Short mmCIF file of N, CA and C in Angstrom, two decimals:
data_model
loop_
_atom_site.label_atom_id
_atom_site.label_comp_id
_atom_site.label_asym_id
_atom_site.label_seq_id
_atom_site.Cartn_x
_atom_site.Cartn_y
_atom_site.Cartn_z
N UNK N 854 24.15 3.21 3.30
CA UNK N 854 23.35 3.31 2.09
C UNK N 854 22.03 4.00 2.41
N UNK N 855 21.59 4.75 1.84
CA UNK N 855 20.19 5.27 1.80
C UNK N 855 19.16 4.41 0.26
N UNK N 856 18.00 4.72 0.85
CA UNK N 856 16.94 4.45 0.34
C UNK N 856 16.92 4.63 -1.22
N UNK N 857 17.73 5.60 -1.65
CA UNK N 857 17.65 5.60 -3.28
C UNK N 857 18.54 4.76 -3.94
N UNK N 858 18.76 3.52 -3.39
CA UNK N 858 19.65 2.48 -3.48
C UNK N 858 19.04 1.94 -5.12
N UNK N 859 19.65 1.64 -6.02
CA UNK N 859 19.11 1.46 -7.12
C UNK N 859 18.44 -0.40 -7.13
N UNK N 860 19.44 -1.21 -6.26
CA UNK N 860 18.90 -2.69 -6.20
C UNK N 860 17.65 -2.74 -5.24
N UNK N 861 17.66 -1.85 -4.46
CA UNK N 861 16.57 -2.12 -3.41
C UNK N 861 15.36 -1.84 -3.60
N UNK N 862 14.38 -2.36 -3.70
CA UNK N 862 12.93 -2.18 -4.01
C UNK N 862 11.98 -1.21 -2.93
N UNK N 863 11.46 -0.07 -2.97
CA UNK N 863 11.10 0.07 -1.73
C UNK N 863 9.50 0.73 -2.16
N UNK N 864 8.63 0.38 -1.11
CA UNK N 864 7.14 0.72 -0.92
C UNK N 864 6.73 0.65 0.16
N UNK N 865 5.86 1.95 -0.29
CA UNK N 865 5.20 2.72 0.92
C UNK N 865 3.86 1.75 0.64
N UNK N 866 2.86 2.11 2.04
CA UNK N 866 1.41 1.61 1.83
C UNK N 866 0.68 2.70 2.46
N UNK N 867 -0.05 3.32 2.51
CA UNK N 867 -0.38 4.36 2.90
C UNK N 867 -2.08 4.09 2.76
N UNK N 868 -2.71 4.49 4.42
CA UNK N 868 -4.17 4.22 4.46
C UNK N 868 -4.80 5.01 5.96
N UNK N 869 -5.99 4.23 5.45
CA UNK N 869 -6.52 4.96 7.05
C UNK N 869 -6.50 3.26 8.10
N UNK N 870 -6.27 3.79 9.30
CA UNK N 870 -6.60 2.36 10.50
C UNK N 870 -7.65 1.55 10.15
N UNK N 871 -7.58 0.48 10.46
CA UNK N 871 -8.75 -0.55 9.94
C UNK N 871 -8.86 -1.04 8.74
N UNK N 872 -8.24 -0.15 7.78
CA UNK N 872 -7.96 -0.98 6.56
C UNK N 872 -7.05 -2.21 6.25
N UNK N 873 -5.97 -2.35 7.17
CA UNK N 873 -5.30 -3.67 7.21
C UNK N 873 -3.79 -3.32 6.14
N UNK N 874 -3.39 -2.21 6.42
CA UNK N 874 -1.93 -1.48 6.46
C UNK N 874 -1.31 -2.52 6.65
N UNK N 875 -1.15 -2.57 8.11
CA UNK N 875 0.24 -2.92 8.95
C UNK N 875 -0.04 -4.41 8.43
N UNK N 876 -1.20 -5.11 8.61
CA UNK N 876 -1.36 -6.77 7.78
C UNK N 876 -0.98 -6.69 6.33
N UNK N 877 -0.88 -6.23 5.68
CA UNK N 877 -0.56 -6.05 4.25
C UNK N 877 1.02 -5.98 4.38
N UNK N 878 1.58 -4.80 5.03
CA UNK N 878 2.90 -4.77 4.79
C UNK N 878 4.13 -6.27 5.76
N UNK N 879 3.12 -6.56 6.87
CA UNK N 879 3.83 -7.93 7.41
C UNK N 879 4.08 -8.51 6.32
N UNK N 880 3.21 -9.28 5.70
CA UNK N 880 2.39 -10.56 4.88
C UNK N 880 3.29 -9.58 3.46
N UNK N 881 3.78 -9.19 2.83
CA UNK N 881 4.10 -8.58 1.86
C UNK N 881 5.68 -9.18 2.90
N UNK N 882 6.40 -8.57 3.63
CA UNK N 882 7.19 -8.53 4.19
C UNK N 882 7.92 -10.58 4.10
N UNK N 883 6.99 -11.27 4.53
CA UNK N 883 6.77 -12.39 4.91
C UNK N 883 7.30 -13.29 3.19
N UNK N 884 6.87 -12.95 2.43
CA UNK N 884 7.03 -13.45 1.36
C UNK N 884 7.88 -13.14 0.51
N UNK N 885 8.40 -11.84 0.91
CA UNK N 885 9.96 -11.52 0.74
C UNK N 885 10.94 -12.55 1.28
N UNK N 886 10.98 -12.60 2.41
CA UNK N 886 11.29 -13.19 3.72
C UNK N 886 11.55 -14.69 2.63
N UNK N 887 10.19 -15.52 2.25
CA UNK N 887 10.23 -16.36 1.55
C UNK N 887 11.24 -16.69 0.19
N UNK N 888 11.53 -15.99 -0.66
CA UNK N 888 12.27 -15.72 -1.37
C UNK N 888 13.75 -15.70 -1.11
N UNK N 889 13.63 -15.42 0.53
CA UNK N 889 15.54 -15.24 0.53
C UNK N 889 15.60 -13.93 0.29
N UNK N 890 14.39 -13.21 0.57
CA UNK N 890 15.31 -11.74 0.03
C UNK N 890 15.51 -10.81 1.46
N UNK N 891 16.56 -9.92 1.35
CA UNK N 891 16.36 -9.15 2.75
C UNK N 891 15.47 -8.03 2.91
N UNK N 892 14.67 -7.46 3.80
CA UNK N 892 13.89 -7.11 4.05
C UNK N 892 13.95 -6.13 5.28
N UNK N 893 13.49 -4.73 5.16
CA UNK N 893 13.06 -4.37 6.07
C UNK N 893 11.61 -3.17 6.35
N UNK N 894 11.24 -3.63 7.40
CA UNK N 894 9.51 -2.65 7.51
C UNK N 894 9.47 -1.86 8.19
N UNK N 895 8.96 -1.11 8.20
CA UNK N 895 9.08 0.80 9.20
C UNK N 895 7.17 0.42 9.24
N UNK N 896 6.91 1.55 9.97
CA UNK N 896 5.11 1.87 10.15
C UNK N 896 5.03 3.21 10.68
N UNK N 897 4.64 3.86 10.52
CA UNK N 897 4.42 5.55 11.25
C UNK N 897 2.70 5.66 11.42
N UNK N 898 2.11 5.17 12.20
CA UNK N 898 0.66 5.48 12.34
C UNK N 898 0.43 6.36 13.69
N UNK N 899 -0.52 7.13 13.49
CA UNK N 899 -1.17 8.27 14.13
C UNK N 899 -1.99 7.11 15.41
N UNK N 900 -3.80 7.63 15.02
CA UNK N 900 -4.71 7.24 15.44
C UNK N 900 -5.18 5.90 14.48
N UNK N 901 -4.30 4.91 14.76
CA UNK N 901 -4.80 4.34 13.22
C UNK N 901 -5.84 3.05 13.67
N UNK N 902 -6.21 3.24 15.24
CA UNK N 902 -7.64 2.51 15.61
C UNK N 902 -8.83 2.97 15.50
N UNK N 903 -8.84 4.64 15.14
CA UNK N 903 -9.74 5.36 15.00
C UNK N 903 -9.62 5.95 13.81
N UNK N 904 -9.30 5.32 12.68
CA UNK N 904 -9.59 5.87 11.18
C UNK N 904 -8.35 6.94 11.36
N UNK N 905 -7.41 6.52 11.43
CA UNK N 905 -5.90 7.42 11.49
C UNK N 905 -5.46 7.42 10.40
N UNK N 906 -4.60 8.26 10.04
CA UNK N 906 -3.64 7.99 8.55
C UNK N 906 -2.26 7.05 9.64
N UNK N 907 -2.28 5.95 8.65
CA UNK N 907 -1.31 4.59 8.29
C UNK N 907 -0.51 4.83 7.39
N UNK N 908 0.85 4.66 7.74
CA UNK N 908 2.02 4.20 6.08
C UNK N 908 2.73 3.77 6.72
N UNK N 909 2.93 2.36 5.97
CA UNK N 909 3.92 1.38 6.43
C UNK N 909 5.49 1.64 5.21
N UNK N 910 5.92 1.49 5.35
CA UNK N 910 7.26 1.29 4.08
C UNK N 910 8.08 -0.57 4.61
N UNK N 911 8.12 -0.56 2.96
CA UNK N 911 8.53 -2.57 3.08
C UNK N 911 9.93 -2.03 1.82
N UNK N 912 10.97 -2.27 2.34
CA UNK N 912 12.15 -2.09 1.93
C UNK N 912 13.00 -3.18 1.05
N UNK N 913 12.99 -3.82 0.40
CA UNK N 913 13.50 -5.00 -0.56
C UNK N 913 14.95 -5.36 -1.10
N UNK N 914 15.75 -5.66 -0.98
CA UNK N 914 16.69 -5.92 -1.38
C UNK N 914 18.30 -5.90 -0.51
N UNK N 915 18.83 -6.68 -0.87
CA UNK N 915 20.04 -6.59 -0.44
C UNK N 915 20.81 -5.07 0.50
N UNK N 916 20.97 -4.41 -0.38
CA UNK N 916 21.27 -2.91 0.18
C UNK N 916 20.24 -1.88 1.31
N UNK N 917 19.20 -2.87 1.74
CA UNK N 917 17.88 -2.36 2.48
C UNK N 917 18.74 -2.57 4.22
N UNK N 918 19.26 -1.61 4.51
CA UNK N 918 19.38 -1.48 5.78
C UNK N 918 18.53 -0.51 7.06
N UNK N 919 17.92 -0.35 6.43
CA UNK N 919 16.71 0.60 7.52
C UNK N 919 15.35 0.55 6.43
N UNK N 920 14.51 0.66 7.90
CA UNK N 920 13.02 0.97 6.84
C UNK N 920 13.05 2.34 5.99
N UNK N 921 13.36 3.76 6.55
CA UNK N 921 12.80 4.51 5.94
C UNK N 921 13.36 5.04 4.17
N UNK N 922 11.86 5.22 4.15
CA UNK N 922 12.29 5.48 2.78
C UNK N 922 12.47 6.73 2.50
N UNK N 923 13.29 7.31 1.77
CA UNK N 923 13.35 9.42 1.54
C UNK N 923 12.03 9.03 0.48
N UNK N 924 11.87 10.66 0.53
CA UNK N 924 11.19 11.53 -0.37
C UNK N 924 12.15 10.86 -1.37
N UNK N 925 10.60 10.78 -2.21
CA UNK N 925 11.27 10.47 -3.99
C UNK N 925 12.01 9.23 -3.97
N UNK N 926 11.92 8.58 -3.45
CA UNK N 926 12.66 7.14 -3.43
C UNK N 926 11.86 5.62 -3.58
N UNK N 927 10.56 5.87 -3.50
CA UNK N 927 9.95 4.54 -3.51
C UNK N 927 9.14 3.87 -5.07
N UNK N 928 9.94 2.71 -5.13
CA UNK N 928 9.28 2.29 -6.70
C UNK N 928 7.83 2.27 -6.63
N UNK N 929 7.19 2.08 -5.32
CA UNK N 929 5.77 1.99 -5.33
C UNK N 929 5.46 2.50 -4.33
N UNK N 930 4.21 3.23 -4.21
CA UNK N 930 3.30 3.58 -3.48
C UNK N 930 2.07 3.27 -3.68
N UNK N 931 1.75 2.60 -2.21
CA UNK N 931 0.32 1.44 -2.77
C UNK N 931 -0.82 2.49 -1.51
N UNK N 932 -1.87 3.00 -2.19
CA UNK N 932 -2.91 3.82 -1.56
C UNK N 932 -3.94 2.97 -1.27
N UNK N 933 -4.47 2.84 -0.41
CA UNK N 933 -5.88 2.43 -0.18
C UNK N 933 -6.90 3.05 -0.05
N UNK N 934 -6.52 4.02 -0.47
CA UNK N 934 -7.44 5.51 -0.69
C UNK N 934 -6.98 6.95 -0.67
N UNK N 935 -8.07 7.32 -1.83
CA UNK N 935 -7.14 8.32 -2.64
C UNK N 935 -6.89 9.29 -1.83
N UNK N 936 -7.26 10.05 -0.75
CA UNK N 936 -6.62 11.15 -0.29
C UNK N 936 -5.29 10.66 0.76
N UNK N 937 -5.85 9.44 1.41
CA UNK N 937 -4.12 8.42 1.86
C UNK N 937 -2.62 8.53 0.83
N UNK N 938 -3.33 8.32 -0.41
CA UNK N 938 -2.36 8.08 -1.47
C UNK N 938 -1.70 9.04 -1.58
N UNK N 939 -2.55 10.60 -1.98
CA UNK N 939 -2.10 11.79 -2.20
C UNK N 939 -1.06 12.40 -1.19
N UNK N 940 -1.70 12.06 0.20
CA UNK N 940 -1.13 12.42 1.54
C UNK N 940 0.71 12.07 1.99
N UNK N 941 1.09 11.02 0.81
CA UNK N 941 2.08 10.27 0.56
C UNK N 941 2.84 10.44 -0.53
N UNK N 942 2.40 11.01 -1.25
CA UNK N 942 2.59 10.87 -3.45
C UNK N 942 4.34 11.55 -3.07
N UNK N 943 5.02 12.49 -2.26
CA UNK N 943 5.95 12.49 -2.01
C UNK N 943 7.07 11.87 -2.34
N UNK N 944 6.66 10.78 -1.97
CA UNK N 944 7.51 9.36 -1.57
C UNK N 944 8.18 8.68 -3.14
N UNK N 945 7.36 8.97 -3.87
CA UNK N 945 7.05 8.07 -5.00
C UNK N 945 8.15 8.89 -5.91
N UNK N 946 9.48 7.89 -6.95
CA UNK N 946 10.20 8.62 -7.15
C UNK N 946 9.87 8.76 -8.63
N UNK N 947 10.92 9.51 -9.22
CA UNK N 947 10.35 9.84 -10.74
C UNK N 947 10.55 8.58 -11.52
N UNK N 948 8.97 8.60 -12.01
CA UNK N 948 9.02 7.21 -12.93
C UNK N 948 8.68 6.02 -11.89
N UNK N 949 8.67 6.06 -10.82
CA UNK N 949 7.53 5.26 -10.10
C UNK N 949 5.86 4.89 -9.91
N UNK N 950 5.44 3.97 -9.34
CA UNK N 950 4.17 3.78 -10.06
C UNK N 950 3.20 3.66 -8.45
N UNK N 951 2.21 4.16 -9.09
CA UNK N 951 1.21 4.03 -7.51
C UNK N 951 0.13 3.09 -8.29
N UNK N 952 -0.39 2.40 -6.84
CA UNK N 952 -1.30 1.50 -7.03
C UNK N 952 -2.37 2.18 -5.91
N UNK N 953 -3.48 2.59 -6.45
CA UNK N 953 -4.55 3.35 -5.98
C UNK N 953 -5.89 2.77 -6.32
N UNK N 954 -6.55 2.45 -4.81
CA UNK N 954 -7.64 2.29 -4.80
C UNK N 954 -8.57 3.16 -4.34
N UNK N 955 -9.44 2.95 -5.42
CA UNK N 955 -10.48 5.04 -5.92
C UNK N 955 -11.66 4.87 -4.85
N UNK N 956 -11.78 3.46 -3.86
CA UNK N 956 -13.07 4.06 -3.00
C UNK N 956 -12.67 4.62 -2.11
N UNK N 957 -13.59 5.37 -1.90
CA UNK N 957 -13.20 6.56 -0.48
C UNK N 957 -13.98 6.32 0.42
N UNK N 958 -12.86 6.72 1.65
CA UNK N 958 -13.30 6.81 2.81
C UNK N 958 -12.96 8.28 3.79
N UNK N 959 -14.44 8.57 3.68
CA UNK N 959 -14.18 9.88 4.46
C UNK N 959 -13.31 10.07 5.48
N UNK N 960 -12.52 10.66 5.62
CA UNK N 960 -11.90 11.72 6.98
C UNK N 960 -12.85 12.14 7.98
N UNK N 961 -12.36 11.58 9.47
CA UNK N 961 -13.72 12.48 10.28
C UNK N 961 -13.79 13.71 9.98
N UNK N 962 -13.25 14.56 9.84
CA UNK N 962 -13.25 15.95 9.21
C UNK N 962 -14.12 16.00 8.13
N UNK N 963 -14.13 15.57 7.55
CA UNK N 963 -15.17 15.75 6.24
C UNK N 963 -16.48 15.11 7.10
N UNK N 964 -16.77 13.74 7.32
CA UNK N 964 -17.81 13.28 7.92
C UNK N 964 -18.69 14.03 8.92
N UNK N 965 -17.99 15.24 9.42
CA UNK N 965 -18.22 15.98 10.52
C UNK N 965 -18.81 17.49 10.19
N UNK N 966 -18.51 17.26 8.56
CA UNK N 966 -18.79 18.48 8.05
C UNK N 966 -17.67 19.76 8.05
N UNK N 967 -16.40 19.06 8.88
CA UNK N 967 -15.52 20.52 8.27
C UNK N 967 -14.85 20.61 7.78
N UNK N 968 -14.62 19.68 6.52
CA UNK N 968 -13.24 19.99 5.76
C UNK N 968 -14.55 19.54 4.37
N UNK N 969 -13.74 19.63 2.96
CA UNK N 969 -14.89 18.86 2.20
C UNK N 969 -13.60 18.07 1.51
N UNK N 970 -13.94 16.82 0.83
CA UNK N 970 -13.12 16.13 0.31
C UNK N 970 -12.84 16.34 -1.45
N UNK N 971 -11.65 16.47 -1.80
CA UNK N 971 -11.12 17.25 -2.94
C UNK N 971 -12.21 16.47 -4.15
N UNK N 972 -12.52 16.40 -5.32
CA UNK N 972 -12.62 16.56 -6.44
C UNK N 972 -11.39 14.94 -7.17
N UNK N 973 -12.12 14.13 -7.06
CA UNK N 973 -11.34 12.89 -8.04
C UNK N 973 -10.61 13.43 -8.96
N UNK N 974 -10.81 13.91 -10.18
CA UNK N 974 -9.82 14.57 -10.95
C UNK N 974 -8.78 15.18 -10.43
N UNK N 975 -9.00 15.77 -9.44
CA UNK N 975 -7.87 17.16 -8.85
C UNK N 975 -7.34 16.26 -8.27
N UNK N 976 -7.57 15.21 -7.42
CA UNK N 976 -6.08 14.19 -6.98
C UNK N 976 -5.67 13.80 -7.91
N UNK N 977 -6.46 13.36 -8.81
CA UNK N 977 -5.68 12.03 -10.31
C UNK N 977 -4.52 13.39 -10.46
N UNK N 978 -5.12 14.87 -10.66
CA UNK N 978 -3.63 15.87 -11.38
C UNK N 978 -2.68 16.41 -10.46
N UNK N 979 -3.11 15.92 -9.14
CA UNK N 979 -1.79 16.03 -8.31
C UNK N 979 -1.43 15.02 -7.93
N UNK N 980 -1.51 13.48 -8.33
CA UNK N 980 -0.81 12.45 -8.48
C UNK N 980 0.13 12.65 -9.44
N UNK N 981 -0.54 13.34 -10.60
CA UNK N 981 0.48 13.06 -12.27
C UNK N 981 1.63 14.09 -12.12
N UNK N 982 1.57 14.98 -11.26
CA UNK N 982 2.64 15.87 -11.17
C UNK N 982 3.95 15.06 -10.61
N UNK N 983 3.65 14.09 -9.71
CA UNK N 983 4.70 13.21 -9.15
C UNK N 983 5.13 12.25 -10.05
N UNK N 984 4.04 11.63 -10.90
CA UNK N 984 3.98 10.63 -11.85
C UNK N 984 2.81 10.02 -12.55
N UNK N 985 2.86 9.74 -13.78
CA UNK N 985 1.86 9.34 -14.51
C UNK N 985 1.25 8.29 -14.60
N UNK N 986 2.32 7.16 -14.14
CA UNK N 986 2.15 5.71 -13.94
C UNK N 986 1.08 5.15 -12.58
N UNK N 987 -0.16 5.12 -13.04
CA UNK N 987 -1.22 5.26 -12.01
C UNK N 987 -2.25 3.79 -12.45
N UNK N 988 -1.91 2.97 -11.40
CA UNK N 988 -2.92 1.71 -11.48
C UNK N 988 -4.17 2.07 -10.30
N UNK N 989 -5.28 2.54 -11.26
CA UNK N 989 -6.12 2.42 -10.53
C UNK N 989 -7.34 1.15 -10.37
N UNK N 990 -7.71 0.76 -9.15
CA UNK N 990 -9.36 0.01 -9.19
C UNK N 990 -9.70 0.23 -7.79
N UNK N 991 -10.64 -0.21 -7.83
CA UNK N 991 -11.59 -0.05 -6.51
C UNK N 991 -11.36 -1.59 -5.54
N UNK N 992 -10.62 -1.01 -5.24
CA UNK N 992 -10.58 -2.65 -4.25
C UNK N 992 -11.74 -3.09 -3.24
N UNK N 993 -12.05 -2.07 -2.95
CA UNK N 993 -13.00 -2.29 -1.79
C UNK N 993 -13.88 -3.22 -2.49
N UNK N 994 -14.90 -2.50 -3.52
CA UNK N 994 -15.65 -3.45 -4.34
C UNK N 994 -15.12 -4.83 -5.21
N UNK N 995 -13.97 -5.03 -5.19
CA UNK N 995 -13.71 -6.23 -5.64
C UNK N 995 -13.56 -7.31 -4.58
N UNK N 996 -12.80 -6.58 -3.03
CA UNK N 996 -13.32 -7.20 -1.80
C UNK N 996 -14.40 -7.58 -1.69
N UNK N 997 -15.30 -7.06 -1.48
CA UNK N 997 -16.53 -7.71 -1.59
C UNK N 997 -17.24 -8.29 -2.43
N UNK N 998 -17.46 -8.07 -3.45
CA UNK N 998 -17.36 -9.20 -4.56
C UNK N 998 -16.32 -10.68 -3.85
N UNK N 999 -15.27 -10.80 -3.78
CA UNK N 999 -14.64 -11.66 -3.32
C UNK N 999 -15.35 -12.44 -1.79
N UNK N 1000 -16.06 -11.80 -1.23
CA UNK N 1000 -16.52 -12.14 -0.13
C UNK N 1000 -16.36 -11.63 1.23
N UNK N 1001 -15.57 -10.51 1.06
CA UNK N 1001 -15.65 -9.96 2.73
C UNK N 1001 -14.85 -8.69 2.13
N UNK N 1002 -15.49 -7.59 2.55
CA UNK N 1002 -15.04 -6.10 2.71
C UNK N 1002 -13.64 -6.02 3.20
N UNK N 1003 -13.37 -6.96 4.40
CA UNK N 1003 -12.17 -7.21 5.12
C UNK N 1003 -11.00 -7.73 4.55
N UNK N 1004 -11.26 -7.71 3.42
CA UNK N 1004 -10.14 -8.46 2.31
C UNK N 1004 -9.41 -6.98 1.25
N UNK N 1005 -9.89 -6.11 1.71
CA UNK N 1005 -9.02 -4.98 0.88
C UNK N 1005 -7.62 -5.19 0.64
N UNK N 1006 -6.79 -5.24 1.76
CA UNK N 1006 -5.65 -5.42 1.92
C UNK N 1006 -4.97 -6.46 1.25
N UNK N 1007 -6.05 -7.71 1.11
CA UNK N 1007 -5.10 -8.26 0.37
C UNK N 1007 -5.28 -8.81 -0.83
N UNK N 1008 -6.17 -7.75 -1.78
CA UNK N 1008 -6.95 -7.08 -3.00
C UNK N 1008 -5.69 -6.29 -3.09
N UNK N 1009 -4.72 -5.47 -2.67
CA UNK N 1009 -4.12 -4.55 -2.85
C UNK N 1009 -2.91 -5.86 -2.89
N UNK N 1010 -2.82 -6.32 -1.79
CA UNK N 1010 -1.59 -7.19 -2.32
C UNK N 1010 -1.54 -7.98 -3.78
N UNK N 1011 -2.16 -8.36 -3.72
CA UNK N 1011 -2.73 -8.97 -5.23
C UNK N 1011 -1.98 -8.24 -6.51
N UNK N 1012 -2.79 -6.90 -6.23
CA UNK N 1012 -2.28 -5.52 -6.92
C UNK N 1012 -0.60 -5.20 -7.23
N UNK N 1013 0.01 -5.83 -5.74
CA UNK N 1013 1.20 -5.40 -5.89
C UNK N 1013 2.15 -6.70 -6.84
N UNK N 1014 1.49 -7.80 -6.21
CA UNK N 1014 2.26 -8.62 -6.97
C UNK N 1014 2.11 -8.92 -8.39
N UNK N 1015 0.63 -8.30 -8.67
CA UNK N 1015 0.76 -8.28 -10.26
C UNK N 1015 1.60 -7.07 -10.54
N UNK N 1016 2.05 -6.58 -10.47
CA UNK N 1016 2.96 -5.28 -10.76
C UNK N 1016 4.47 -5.23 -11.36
N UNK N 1017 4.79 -6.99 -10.67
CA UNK N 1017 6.04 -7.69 -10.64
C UNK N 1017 7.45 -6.49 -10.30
N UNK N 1018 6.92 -5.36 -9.59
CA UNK N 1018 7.40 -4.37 -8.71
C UNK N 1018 8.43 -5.03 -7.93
N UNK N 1019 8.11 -5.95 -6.67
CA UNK N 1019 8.28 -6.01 -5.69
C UNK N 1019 9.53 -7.80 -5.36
N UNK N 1020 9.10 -8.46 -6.42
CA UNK N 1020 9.86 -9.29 -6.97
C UNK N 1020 9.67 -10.72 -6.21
N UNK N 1021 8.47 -10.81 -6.16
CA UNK N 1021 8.14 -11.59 -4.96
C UNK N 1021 7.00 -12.44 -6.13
N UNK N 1022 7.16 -14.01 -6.17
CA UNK N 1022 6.12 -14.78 -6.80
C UNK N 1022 4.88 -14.76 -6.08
N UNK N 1023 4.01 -15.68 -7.09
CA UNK N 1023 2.51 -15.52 -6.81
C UNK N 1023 2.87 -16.44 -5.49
N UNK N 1024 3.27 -17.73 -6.03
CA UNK N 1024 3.52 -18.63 -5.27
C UNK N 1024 3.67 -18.68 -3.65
N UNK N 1025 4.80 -17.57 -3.61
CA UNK N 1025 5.26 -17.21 -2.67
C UNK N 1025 4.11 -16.58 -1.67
N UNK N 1026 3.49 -15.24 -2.45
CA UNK N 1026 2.42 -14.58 -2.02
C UNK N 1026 1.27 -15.37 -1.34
N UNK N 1027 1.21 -16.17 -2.10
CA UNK N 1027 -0.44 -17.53 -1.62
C UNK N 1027 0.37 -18.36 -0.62
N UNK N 1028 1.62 -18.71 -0.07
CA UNK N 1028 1.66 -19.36 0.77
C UNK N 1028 1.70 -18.15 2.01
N UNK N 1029 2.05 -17.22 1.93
CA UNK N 1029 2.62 -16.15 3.03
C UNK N 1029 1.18 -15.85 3.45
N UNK N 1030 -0.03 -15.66 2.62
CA UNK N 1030 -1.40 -15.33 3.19
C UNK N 1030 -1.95 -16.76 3.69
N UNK N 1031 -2.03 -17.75 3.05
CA UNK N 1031 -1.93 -18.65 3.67
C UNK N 1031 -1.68 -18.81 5.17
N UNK N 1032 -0.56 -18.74 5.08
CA UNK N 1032 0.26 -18.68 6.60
C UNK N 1032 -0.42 -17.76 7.68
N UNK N 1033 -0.85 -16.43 7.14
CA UNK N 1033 -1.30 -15.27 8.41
C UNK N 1033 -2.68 -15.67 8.28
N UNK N 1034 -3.28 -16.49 7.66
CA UNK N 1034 -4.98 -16.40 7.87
C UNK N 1034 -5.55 -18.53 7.43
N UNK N 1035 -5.12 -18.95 8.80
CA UNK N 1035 -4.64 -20.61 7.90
C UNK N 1035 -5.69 -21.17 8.35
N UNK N 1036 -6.87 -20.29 9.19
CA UNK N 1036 -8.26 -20.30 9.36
C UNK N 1036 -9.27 -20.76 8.04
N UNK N 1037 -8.63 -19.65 7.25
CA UNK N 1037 -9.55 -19.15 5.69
C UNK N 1037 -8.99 -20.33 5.04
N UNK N 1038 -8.27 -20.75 4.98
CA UNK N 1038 -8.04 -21.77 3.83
C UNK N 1038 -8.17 -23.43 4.23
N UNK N 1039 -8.52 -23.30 5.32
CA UNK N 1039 -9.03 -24.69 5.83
C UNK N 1039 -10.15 -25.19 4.90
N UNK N 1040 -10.20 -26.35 5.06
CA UNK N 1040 -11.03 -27.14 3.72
C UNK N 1040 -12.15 -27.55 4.49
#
């Protein structure tokens, strides 16, 4: 079976290192896991200790026998930033939905002065060419608002499970973070 399996749920996550990718797609993974559902996770990261481009793919369903996902095959693509997102929009099949968070984080290339970073609009219209279905917010700032910058990731999870995409309860979700961070929820 390949990836354009119609029962199988599949999403990409796509970011830079340090944003908490590969923790997002475990802990996403984990609560599948919870459910009884089958599951499988791929990761392709560069430099992703040094602000690398990250994409994990979390594969869902019964017919999920390998992580990767083809081109044009994934019900979701979850960005943690918009030129990550764009860098990926590939993936995302027709009539699929991205979940994009609009704060940016420079590229050393840009930071360095040699590349410049595109124009917000001009990604939003080369997102819509792939698809129109575009959940955007700023996670970062709702992270912090929430209490720690370090919580993006799972501001985005949040994201995914309101999406009811991925088929995974809240329930499920709050015990699986629970579980990877059982520090934070100590009383």
């Amino acid at each position: 079976m390949n990836s354009n399996t119609s029962n199988t749920i599949n999403i990409a996550i796509a970011g830079v290192g340090g944003q908490g990718v590969l923790t997002l797609a475990e802990i996403l993974a984990k609560a599948a896991l919870s459910e009884g559902l089958n599951v499988r996770v791929g990761e392709i990261h560069g430099m992703a200790q040094r602000g690398g481009h990250v994409v994990c793919t979390v594969r869902i369903g019964d017919e999920a026998s390998g992580p990767v996902i083809d081109a044009g095959a994934a019900n979701l693509l979850v960005g943690f930033e918009p030129i990550e997102t764009l860098r990926e929009i590939h993936l995302v099949k027709k009539g699929g939905y991205v979940l994009m968070s609009s704060h940016i984080q420079y590229p050393v290339a840009v930071s360095m002065g040699k590349a410049e970073y595109p124009d917000h609009k001009d990604i939003i219209a080369s997102i819509k060419k792939f698809t129109d279905k575009i959940i955007e917010i700023d996670a970062q700032k709702i992270a912090i608002e929430a209490g720690s910058s370090r919580s993006l990731n799972m501001v985005m999870f949040g994201g995914i499970i309101g999406t009811d995409i991925a088929l995974i309860s809240k329930d499920s979700a709050l015990q699986a973070i629970s579980e990877a961070f059982p520090k934070k929820f100590e009383k």
